[in-house]
């Protein structure tokens, strides 16, 4: 393996998985997403990469091959990414079999198969919500795995919880790793073990922050003190003033109050239902949510407040991706070179 093996990121989102793999020694050379705010965020934080807007349910593999070859003389070593998970999430009360997002993992598999035929990809990483493996969606999940295997990979899966990897948040997610059958026929991939005996708490990551700025329509990141993402919604509900909100309590999904001495609930804010600050006086700022996801303060999300809320909800916590990337890096590096067998 070279010092910085090149990767392609599909459904890159705001680049949380990309940051983690970069920290593990990989280089994201090419990234795709259909969301403009995601691409703007990726371009800002990963200037060494080429992030492009694309509908991955329609894109043709030769286009990706051509765009890669314009940027690299060496083939990509891996493919990483996680299609949007809302259609499989338990929190989605309006799931339907006709949801077009159900087919996005198939698009991932289609692209993976095509790129493997051209480049002989070493590995792929696929991330999604654990409910994809539950009874309601298990048939779809098994179908996706068969497509990954048909694409030329031995497939391994596990559920990793962010709080076990230094993130102040309970966030279990299913990760599927595929290793090229021809290159690594005897390798059984071992997922990273937890690195933290005790989880970080909300206080550990939020205690030093000043109060954020409240949203107004004329406000942009250029004029927000402390950090461009340290802003939040104006607390309009009477609940913020009438004493009904209590530390660590959850009076309904829309008003989940965090506890100082525990990890956060999962950062997944559908309908702008951002968690309540432990002091019960407002919802979290975007920066506070980013810290709960394990992003460094050097990272900046682009877009409107609503777009940033969606981006941080969909992101893979970088420390989890770092641990996964390090495991892949070490296990593939130590595997005998196929040409020497």
mmCIF file of C-alpha atoms in Angstrom:
data_model
loop_
_atom_site.group_PDB
_atom_site.id
_atom_site.type_symbol
_atom_site.label_atom_id
_atom_site.label_comp_id
_atom_site.label_asym_id
_atom_site.label_seq_id
_atom_site.Cartn_x
_atom_site.Cartn_y
_atom_site.Cartn_z
ATOM 1 C CA UNK A 1 0.000 0.000 0.000
ATOM 2 C CA UNK A 2 1.187 3.522 -0.748
ATOM 3 C CA UNK A 3 1.305 6.157 1.959
ATOM 4 C CA UNK A 4 -2.046 7.611 0.908
ATOM 5 C CA UNK A 5 -4.222 5.178 -1.020
ATOM 6 C CA UNK A 6 -6.905 6.930 -3.064
ATOM 7 C CA UNK A 7 -10.620 6.490 -2.403
ATOM 8 C CA UNK A 8 -13.934 7.370 -4.052
ATOM 9 C CA UNK A 9 -16.705 8.585 -1.764
ATOM 10 C CA UNK A 10 -20.295 7.887 -2.860
ATOM 11 C CA UNK A 11 -23.184 9.688 -1.123
ATOM 12 C CA UNK A 12 -20.453 11.644 0.638
ATOM 13 C CA UNK A 13 -22.795 13.886 2.633
ATOM 14 C CA UNK A 14 -20.908 16.529 4.612
ATOM 15 C CA UNK A 15 -17.778 14.369 4.606
ATOM 16 C CA UNK A 16 -17.713 12.817 8.078
ATOM 17 C CA UNK A 17 -16.664 9.382 6.837
ATOM 18 C CA UNK A 18 -14.221 11.029 4.448
ATOM 19 C CA UNK A 19 -12.596 12.966 7.296
ATOM 20 C CA UNK A 20 -12.272 9.792 9.343
ATOM 21 C CA UNK A 21 -10.639 7.856 6.529
ATOM 22 C CA UNK A 22 -8.362 10.802 5.795
ATOM 23 C CA UNK A 23 -7.275 10.758 9.433
ATOM 24 C CA UNK A 24 -6.560 7.030 9.017
ATOM 25 C CA UNK A 25 -4.120 7.662 6.162
ATOM 26 C CA UNK A 26 -6.307 7.544 3.049
ATOM 27 C CA UNK A 27 -6.847 10.256 0.445
ATOM 28 C CA UNK A 28 -10.339 11.017 -0.854
ATOM 29 C CA UNK A 29 -9.705 11.972 -4.460
ATOM 30 C CA UNK A 30 -13.254 11.943 -5.788
ATOM 31 C CA UNK A 31 -16.592 12.451 -3.992
ATOM 32 C CA UNK A 32 -20.218 12.574 -5.126
ATOM 33 C CA UNK A 33 -23.528 13.699 -3.693
ATOM 34 C CA UNK A 34 -26.763 15.080 -5.089
ATOM 35 C CA UNK A 35 -27.056 17.729 -2.352
ATOM 36 C CA UNK A 36 -25.467 21.091 -3.158
ATOM 37 C CA UNK A 37 -24.896 21.975 0.520
ATOM 38 C CA UNK A 38 -23.057 18.658 0.973
ATOM 39 C CA UNK A 39 -20.805 19.356 -1.993
ATOM 40 C CA UNK A 40 -20.105 22.928 -0.876
ATOM 41 C CA UNK A 41 -19.230 21.618 2.583
ATOM 42 C CA UNK A 42 -16.988 18.903 1.150
ATOM 43 C CA UNK A 43 -15.197 21.326 -1.149
ATOM 44 C CA UNK A 44 -14.514 23.719 1.722
ATOM 45 C CA UNK A 45 -13.204 21.121 4.163
ATOM 46 C CA UNK A 46 -11.489 18.750 1.728
ATOM 47 C CA UNK A 47 -9.747 21.018 -0.809
ATOM 48 C CA UNK A 48 -7.470 18.160 -1.859
ATOM 49 C CA UNK A 49 -10.513 16.253 -3.151
ATOM 50 C CA UNK A 50 -12.796 16.772 -6.128
ATOM 51 C CA UNK A 51 -16.425 16.840 -4.956
ATOM 52 C CA UNK A 52 -19.087 16.776 -7.657
ATOM 53 C CA UNK A 53 -22.866 17.090 -7.689
ATOM 54 C CA UNK A 54 -24.396 13.981 -9.231
ATOM 55 C CA UNK A 55 -27.534 11.860 -9.080
ATOM 56 C CA UNK A 56 -25.985 8.481 -8.266
ATOM 57 C CA UNK A 57 -29.152 6.645 -9.245
ATOM 58 C CA UNK A 58 -28.591 7.860 -12.821
ATOM 59 C CA UNK A 59 -24.845 8.290 -13.210
ATOM 60 C CA UNK A 60 -23.036 5.870 -15.526
ATOM 61 C CA UNK A 61 -19.917 4.094 -14.307
ATOM 62 C CA UNK A 62 -17.805 5.134 -17.343
ATOM 63 C CA UNK A 63 -18.335 8.757 -16.288
ATOM 64 C CA UNK A 64 -16.889 8.041 -12.842
ATOM 65 C CA UNK A 65 -14.005 6.103 -14.420
ATOM 66 C CA UNK A 66 -13.249 9.021 -16.738
ATOM 67 C CA UNK A 67 -13.377 11.570 -13.921
ATOM 68 C CA UNK A 68 -11.072 9.413 -11.796
ATOM 69 C CA UNK A 69 -8.513 8.927 -14.582
ATOM 70 C CA UNK A 70 -8.365 12.679 -15.140
ATOM 71 C CA UNK A 71 -7.289 13.065 -11.501
ATOM 72 C CA UNK A 72 -5.147 10.019 -10.794
ATOM 73 C CA UNK A 73 -2.713 7.733 -12.565
ATOM 74 C CA UNK A 74 -3.255 5.032 -9.941
ATOM 75 C CA UNK A 75 -6.531 3.113 -9.498
ATOM 76 C CA UNK A 76 -8.702 3.792 -6.445
ATOM 77 C CA UNK A 77 -8.102 1.383 -3.603
ATOM 78 C CA UNK A 78 -11.536 1.633 -2.046
ATOM 79 C CA UNK A 79 -15.092 2.933 -2.213
ATOM 80 C CA UNK A 80 -16.765 4.403 0.863
ATOM 81 C CA UNK A 81 -20.183 5.882 1.534
ATOM 82 C CA UNK A 82 -23.644 5.563 2.976
ATOM 83 C CA UNK A 83 -26.830 6.232 1.008
ATOM 84 C CA UNK A 84 -29.382 8.428 2.862
ATOM 85 C CA UNK A 85 -30.941 6.290 5.573
ATOM 86 C CA UNK A 86 -34.254 8.021 6.309
ATOM 87 C CA UNK A 87 -36.286 5.525 4.288
ATOM 88 C CA UNK A 88 -35.067 2.685 6.563
ATOM 89 C CA UNK A 89 -35.067 4.553 9.874
ATOM 90 C CA UNK A 90 -37.417 3.529 12.676
ATOM 91 C CA UNK A 91 -38.097 7.215 13.291
ATOM 92 C CA UNK A 92 -39.653 7.510 9.827
ATOM 93 C CA UNK A 93 -43.345 6.947 10.503
ATOM 94 C CA UNK A 94 -44.253 7.194 6.823
ATOM 95 C CA UNK A 95 -42.190 4.392 5.301
ATOM 96 C CA UNK A 96 -43.445 2.989 2.019
ATOM 97 C CA UNK A 97 -42.057 0.284 -0.247
ATOM 98 C CA UNK A 98 -42.231 2.762 -3.138
ATOM 99 C CA UNK A 99 -39.779 5.191 -1.506
ATOM 100 C CA UNK A 100 -37.110 5.713 -4.208
ATOM 101 C CA UNK A 101 -34.440 5.949 -1.507
ATOM 102 C CA UNK A 102 -34.922 2.211 -0.900
ATOM 103 C CA UNK A 103 -33.091 1.611 -4.177
ATOM 104 C CA UNK A 104 -30.036 3.732 -3.422
ATOM 105 C CA UNK A 105 -28.048 0.803 -1.940
ATOM 106 C CA UNK A 106 -28.658 -1.008 -5.241
ATOM 107 C CA UNK A 107 -27.157 1.975 -7.043
ATOM 108 C CA UNK A 108 -24.178 1.783 -4.696
ATOM 109 C CA UNK A 109 -23.776 -1.911 -5.609
ATOM 110 C CA UNK A 110 -24.156 -1.181 -9.336
ATOM 111 C CA UNK A 111 -21.456 1.479 -9.245
ATOM 112 C CA UNK A 112 -19.243 -0.712 -7.072
ATOM 113 C CA UNK A 113 -19.492 -3.616 -9.516
ATOM 114 C CA UNK A 114 -18.625 -1.420 -12.483
ATOM 115 C CA UNK A 115 -15.667 0.207 -10.783
ATOM 116 C CA UNK A 116 -14.378 -3.169 -9.627
ATOM 117 C CA UNK A 117 -14.462 -4.500 -13.182
ATOM 118 C CA UNK A 118 -12.330 -1.548 -14.283
ATOM 119 C CA UNK A 119 -9.990 -1.042 -11.348
ATOM 120 C CA UNK A 120 -10.077 -4.188 -9.146
ATOM 121 C CA UNK A 121 -11.085 -2.299 -6.017
ATOM 122 C CA UNK A 122 -9.514 -3.635 -2.790
ATOM 123 C CA UNK A 123 -12.422 -2.830 -0.455
ATOM 124 C CA UNK A 124 -15.656 -0.965 0.069
ATOM 125 C CA UNK A 125 -17.424 0.395 3.155
ATOM 126 C CA UNK A 126 -21.204 0.868 3.326
ATOM 127 C CA UNK A 127 -22.967 2.555 6.276
ATOM 128 C CA UNK A 128 -26.634 2.750 7.236
ATOM 129 C CA UNK A 129 -29.095 2.597 10.143
ATOM 130 C CA UNK A 130 -29.366 -0.669 12.146
ATOM 131 C CA UNK A 131 -33.068 -0.968 11.324
ATOM 132 C CA UNK A 132 -32.024 -1.895 7.785
ATOM 133 C CA UNK A 133 -31.150 -5.298 9.298
ATOM 134 C CA UNK A 134 -34.452 -5.669 11.198
ATOM 135 C CA UNK A 135 -37.397 -7.774 10.103
ATOM 136 C CA UNK A 136 -39.147 -4.992 8.172
ATOM 137 C CA UNK A 137 -36.191 -4.492 5.822
ATOM 138 C CA UNK A 138 -34.103 -7.650 6.225
ATOM 139 C CA UNK A 139 -35.045 -9.038 2.807
ATOM 140 C CA UNK A 140 -33.835 -5.843 1.164
ATOM 141 C CA UNK A 141 -30.644 -5.916 3.234
ATOM 142 C CA UNK A 142 -29.880 -9.516 2.258
ATOM 143 C CA UNK A 143 -30.489 -8.584 -1.371
ATOM 144 C CA UNK A 144 -28.015 -5.709 -1.079
ATOM 145 C CA UNK A 145 -25.404 -8.025 0.429
ATOM 146 C CA UNK A 146 -25.861 -10.506 -2.419
ATOM 147 C CA UNK A 147 -25.328 -7.677 -4.902
ATOM 148 C CA UNK A 148 -22.125 -6.708 -3.074
ATOM 149 C CA UNK A 149 -20.942 -10.324 -3.206
ATOM 150 C CA UNK A 150 -21.832 -10.572 -6.880
ATOM 151 C CA UNK A 151 -19.773 -7.435 -7.468
ATOM 152 C CA UNK A 152 -16.717 -9.453 -6.385
ATOM 153 C CA UNK A 153 -16.398 -9.032 -2.630
ATOM 154 C CA UNK A 154 -16.444 -11.111 0.529
ATOM 155 C CA UNK A 155 -18.835 -9.247 2.808
ATOM 156 C CA UNK A 156 -18.646 -8.628 6.561
ATOM 157 C CA UNK A 157 -21.012 -6.642 8.768
ATOM 158 C CA UNK A 158 -21.152 -5.293 12.303
ATOM 159 C CA UNK A 159 -22.906 -2.605 14.320
ATOM 160 C CA UNK A 160 -20.602 0.069 15.698
ATOM 161 C CA UNK A 161 -21.836 2.520 18.336
ATOM 162 C CA UNK A 162 -20.200 5.936 18.239
ATOM 163 C CA UNK A 163 -20.064 6.233 22.032
ATOM 164 C CA UNK A 164 -17.571 3.347 22.074
ATOM 165 C CA UNK A 165 -15.169 5.357 19.915
ATOM 166 C CA UNK A 166 -14.804 8.605 21.823
ATOM 167 C CA UNK A 167 -17.988 10.293 20.590
ATOM 168 C CA UNK A 168 -20.362 11.870 23.127
ATOM 169 C CA UNK A 169 -23.406 10.283 21.545
ATOM 170 C CA UNK A 170 -25.277 7.008 21.443
ATOM 171 C CA UNK A 171 -25.318 6.252 17.719
ATOM 172 C CA UNK A 172 -25.364 2.607 16.617
ATOM 173 C CA UNK A 173 -24.960 2.150 12.873
ATOM 174 C CA UNK A 174 -24.510 -0.908 10.677
ATOM 175 C CA UNK A 175 -21.298 -1.035 8.672
ATOM 176 C CA UNK A 176 -20.768 -3.449 5.800
ATOM 177 C CA UNK A 177 -17.187 -3.988 4.651
ATOM 178 C CA UNK A 178 -16.326 -5.851 1.481
ATOM 179 C CA UNK A 179 -12.900 -7.233 0.593
ATOM 180 C CA UNK A 180 -11.984 -8.171 -2.970
ATOM 181 C CA UNK A 181 -12.401 -11.944 -3.345
ATOM 182 C CA UNK A 182 -9.437 -12.297 -5.719
ATOM 183 C CA UNK A 183 -7.005 -10.103 -3.809
ATOM 184 C CA UNK A 184 -7.875 -11.173 -0.258
ATOM 185 C CA UNK A 185 -9.460 -14.636 -0.517
ATOM 186 C CA UNK A 186 -8.554 -15.836 2.957
ATOM 187 C CA UNK A 187 -8.861 -12.618 4.914
ATOM 188 C CA UNK A 188 -11.575 -12.403 7.584
ATOM 189 C CA UNK A 189 -12.040 -8.726 8.306
ATOM 190 C CA UNK A 190 -12.023 -7.793 11.989
ATOM 191 C CA UNK A 191 -14.017 -4.705 12.905
ATOM 192 C CA UNK A 192 -12.385 -2.256 15.322
ATOM 193 C CA UNK A 193 -12.974 -2.840 18.992
ATOM 194 C CA UNK A 194 -14.236 -0.140 21.294
ATOM 195 C CA UNK A 195 -11.530 2.291 22.320
ATOM 196 C CA UNK A 196 -13.291 3.960 25.269
ATOM 197 C CA UNK A 197 -14.117 2.178 28.505
ATOM 198 C CA UNK A 198 -16.416 5.023 29.529
ATOM 199 C CA UNK A 199 -18.320 7.172 27.063
ATOM 200 C CA UNK A 200 -17.757 10.878 26.725
ATOM 201 C CA UNK A 201 -20.574 12.999 28.120
ATOM 202 C CA UNK A 202 -22.370 16.066 26.864
ATOM 203 C CA UNK A 203 -20.484 18.117 29.444
ATOM 204 C CA UNK A 204 -17.139 16.836 28.169
ATOM 205 C CA UNK A 205 -17.672 18.409 24.760
ATOM 206 C CA UNK A 206 -20.009 21.370 25.340
ATOM 207 C CA UNK A 207 -18.903 22.855 28.665
ATOM 208 C CA UNK A 208 -16.484 25.450 27.223
ATOM 209 C CA UNK A 209 -18.785 26.931 24.569
ATOM 210 C CA UNK A 210 -20.258 30.429 24.775
ATOM 211 C CA UNK A 211 -23.923 31.015 23.977
ATOM 212 C CA UNK A 212 -24.734 30.805 20.261
ATOM 213 C CA UNK A 213 -26.382 33.369 18.032
ATOM 214 C CA UNK A 214 -30.091 32.970 17.296
ATOM 215 C CA UNK A 215 -31.142 32.536 13.695
ATOM 216 C CA UNK A 216 -32.412 35.436 11.619
ATOM 217 C CA UNK A 217 -32.885 35.572 7.875
ATOM 218 C CA UNK A 218 -30.100 38.029 7.230
ATOM 219 C CA UNK A 219 -27.500 36.067 9.167
ATOM 220 C CA UNK A 220 -24.724 34.048 7.542
ATOM 221 C CA UNK A 221 -21.727 32.172 8.827
ATOM 222 C CA UNK A 222 -19.434 35.107 8.064
ATOM 223 C CA UNK A 223 -21.082 37.117 10.837
ATOM 224 C CA UNK A 224 -21.499 34.467 13.542
ATOM 225 C CA UNK A 225 -19.065 34.925 16.460
ATOM 226 C CA UNK A 226 -16.867 32.087 17.738
ATOM 227 C CA UNK A 227 -17.664 29.659 14.881
ATOM 228 C CA UNK A 228 -19.679 29.917 11.630
ATOM 229 C CA UNK A 229 -21.952 27.062 12.770
ATOM 230 C CA UNK A 230 -22.599 28.301 16.308
ATOM 231 C CA UNK A 231 -26.186 29.359 15.722
ATOM 232 C CA UNK A 232 -29.571 27.888 16.583
ATOM 233 C CA UNK A 233 -33.301 28.412 16.282
ATOM 234 C CA UNK A 234 -35.043 31.049 18.366
ATOM 235 C CA UNK A 235 -36.697 29.234 21.346
ATOM 236 C CA UNK A 236 -40.331 30.163 20.695
ATOM 237 C CA UNK A 237 -42.173 27.319 22.460
ATOM 238 C CA UNK A 238 -43.672 28.153 25.902
ATOM 239 C CA UNK A 239 -41.960 24.977 27.142
ATOM 240 C CA UNK A 240 -38.673 26.870 27.298
ATOM 241 C CA UNK A 241 -40.122 29.242 29.892
ATOM 242 C CA UNK A 242 -42.843 27.392 31.816
ATOM 243 C CA UNK A 243 -40.582 24.869 33.554
ATOM 244 C CA UNK A 244 -41.939 21.806 31.774
ATOM 245 C CA UNK A 245 -38.519 20.886 30.375
ATOM 246 C CA UNK A 246 -36.342 18.913 32.793
ATOM 247 C CA UNK A 247 -32.684 17.941 32.627
ATOM 248 C CA UNK A 248 -32.267 14.586 30.871
ATOM 249 C CA UNK A 249 -36.003 14.084 30.319
ATOM 250 C CA UNK A 250 -37.857 13.499 27.076
ATOM 251 C CA UNK A 251 -41.438 14.836 27.053
ATOM 252 C CA UNK A 252 -42.036 13.713 23.463
ATOM 253 C CA UNK A 253 -39.654 13.227 20.546
ATOM 254 C CA UNK A 254 -39.676 16.938 19.714
ATOM 255 C CA UNK A 255 -38.333 18.014 23.109
ATOM 256 C CA UNK A 256 -35.574 15.625 24.180
ATOM 257 C CA UNK A 257 -33.474 17.340 26.841
ATOM 258 C CA UNK A 258 -29.851 16.241 27.108
ATOM 259 C CA UNK A 259 -28.196 15.371 30.420
ATOM 260 C CA UNK A 260 -24.807 16.850 31.264
ATOM 261 C CA UNK A 261 -23.411 13.599 32.657
ATOM 262 C CA UNK A 262 -24.465 11.244 29.828
ATOM 263 C CA UNK A 263 -23.847 10.896 26.093
ATOM 264 C CA UNK A 264 -26.331 12.590 23.802
ATOM 265 C CA UNK A 265 -29.244 10.844 22.185
ATOM 266 C CA UNK A 266 -28.593 10.049 18.515
ATOM 267 C CA UNK A 267 -28.031 13.211 16.497
ATOM 268 C CA UNK A 268 -30.829 12.746 13.955
ATOM 269 C CA UNK A 269 -33.019 15.810 13.726
ATOM 270 C CA UNK A 270 -35.998 15.159 11.483
ATOM 271 C CA UNK A 271 -38.362 18.128 11.115
ATOM 272 C CA UNK A 272 -35.770 20.384 12.820
ATOM 273 C CA UNK A 273 -36.379 18.578 16.138
ATOM 274 C CA UNK A 274 -32.942 19.474 17.454
ATOM 275 C CA UNK A 275 -32.255 18.244 20.974
ATOM 276 C CA UNK A 276 -32.643 20.602 23.915
ATOM 277 C CA UNK A 277 -29.588 21.994 25.697
ATOM 278 C CA UNK A 278 -29.199 20.609 29.255
ATOM 279 C CA UNK A 279 -29.958 24.078 30.623
ATOM 280 C CA UNK A 280 -33.414 23.729 29.014
ATOM 281 C CA UNK A 281 -33.397 27.274 27.613
ATOM 282 C CA UNK A 282 -32.947 26.532 23.895
ATOM 283 C CA UNK A 283 -32.170 23.902 21.306
ATOM 284 C CA UNK A 284 -28.582 22.997 20.486
ATOM 285 C CA UNK A 285 -26.573 25.012 18.033
ATOM 286 C CA UNK A 286 -25.216 23.348 14.911
ATOM 287 C CA UNK A 287 -21.702 23.561 16.343
ATOM 288 C CA UNK A 288 -22.837 21.809 19.519
ATOM 289 C CA UNK A 289 -24.353 19.033 17.417
ATOM 290 C CA UNK A 290 -21.104 18.828 15.435
ATOM 291 C CA UNK A 291 -19.147 18.354 18.640
ATOM 292 C CA UNK A 292 -21.555 15.620 19.695
ATOM 293 C CA UNK A 293 -20.791 13.959 16.359
ATOM 294 C CA UNK A 294 -17.043 14.160 16.959
ATOM 295 C CA UNK A 295 -16.214 16.839 14.377
ATOM 296 C CA UNK A 296 -13.293 19.167 15.141
ATOM 297 C CA UNK A 297 -13.980 22.893 15.440
ATOM 298 C CA UNK A 298 -11.898 23.415 12.305
ATOM 299 C CA UNK A 299 -14.729 21.835 10.298
ATOM 300 C CA UNK A 300 -17.437 24.088 8.819
ATOM 301 C CA UNK A 301 -20.840 23.114 7.454
ATOM 302 C CA UNK A 302 -22.188 25.192 4.573
ATOM 303 C CA UNK A 303 -25.782 26.050 3.667
ATOM 304 C CA UNK A 304 -28.788 27.408 5.513
ATOM 305 C CA UNK A 305 -29.580 26.548 9.126
ATOM 306 C CA UNK A 306 -32.084 23.969 7.898
ATOM 307 C CA UNK A 307 -29.547 22.461 5.491
ATOM 308 C CA UNK A 308 -26.878 22.340 8.194
ATOM 309 C CA UNK A 309 -29.327 20.577 10.513
ATOM 310 C CA UNK A 310 -29.883 17.917 7.863
ATOM 311 C CA UNK A 311 -26.171 17.601 7.119
ATOM 312 C CA UNK A 312 -25.121 17.035 10.715
ATOM 313 C CA UNK A 313 -27.947 14.534 11.196
ATOM 314 C CA UNK A 314 -26.784 12.448 8.233
ATOM 315 C CA UNK A 315 -23.051 12.584 8.968
ATOM 316 C CA UNK A 316 -20.916 9.630 9.996
ATOM 317 C CA UNK A 317 -18.992 10.516 13.186
ATOM 318 C CA UNK A 318 -15.382 10.963 12.044
ATOM 319 C CA UNK A 319 -13.843 9.066 15.013
ATOM 320 C CA UNK A 320 -15.842 5.951 14.092
ATOM 321 C CA UNK A 321 -14.683 6.202 10.489
ATOM 322 C CA UNK A 322 -11.101 6.735 11.647
ATOM 323 C CA UNK A 323 -11.164 3.526 13.699
ATOM 324 C CA UNK A 324 -12.661 1.620 10.761
ATOM 325 C CA UNK A 325 -10.150 3.094 8.323
ATOM 326 C CA UNK A 326 -7.242 2.223 10.595
ATOM 327 C CA UNK A 327 -8.461 -1.369 10.854
ATOM 328 C CA UNK A 328 -8.691 -1.668 7.090
ATOM 329 C CA UNK A 329 -5.326 -0.006 6.551
ATOM 330 C CA UNK A 330 -3.482 -2.326 8.945
ATOM 331 C CA UNK A 331 -5.218 -5.563 7.936
ATOM 332 C CA UNK A 332 -4.793 -5.036 4.190
ATOM 333 C CA UNK A 333 -1.205 -3.828 4.602
ATOM 334 C CA UNK A 334 -0.269 -6.947 6.561
ATOM 335 C CA UNK A 335 -1.937 -9.335 4.101
ATOM 336 C CA UNK A 336 0.492 -11.169 1.793
ATOM 337 C CA UNK A 337 0.864 -9.504 -1.577
ATOM 338 C CA UNK A 338 -1.222 -11.506 -4.088
ATOM 339 C CA UNK A 339 1.638 -11.454 -6.573
ATOM 340 C CA UNK A 340 3.967 -13.117 -4.048
ATOM 341 C CA UNK A 341 1.720 -16.103 -3.350
#
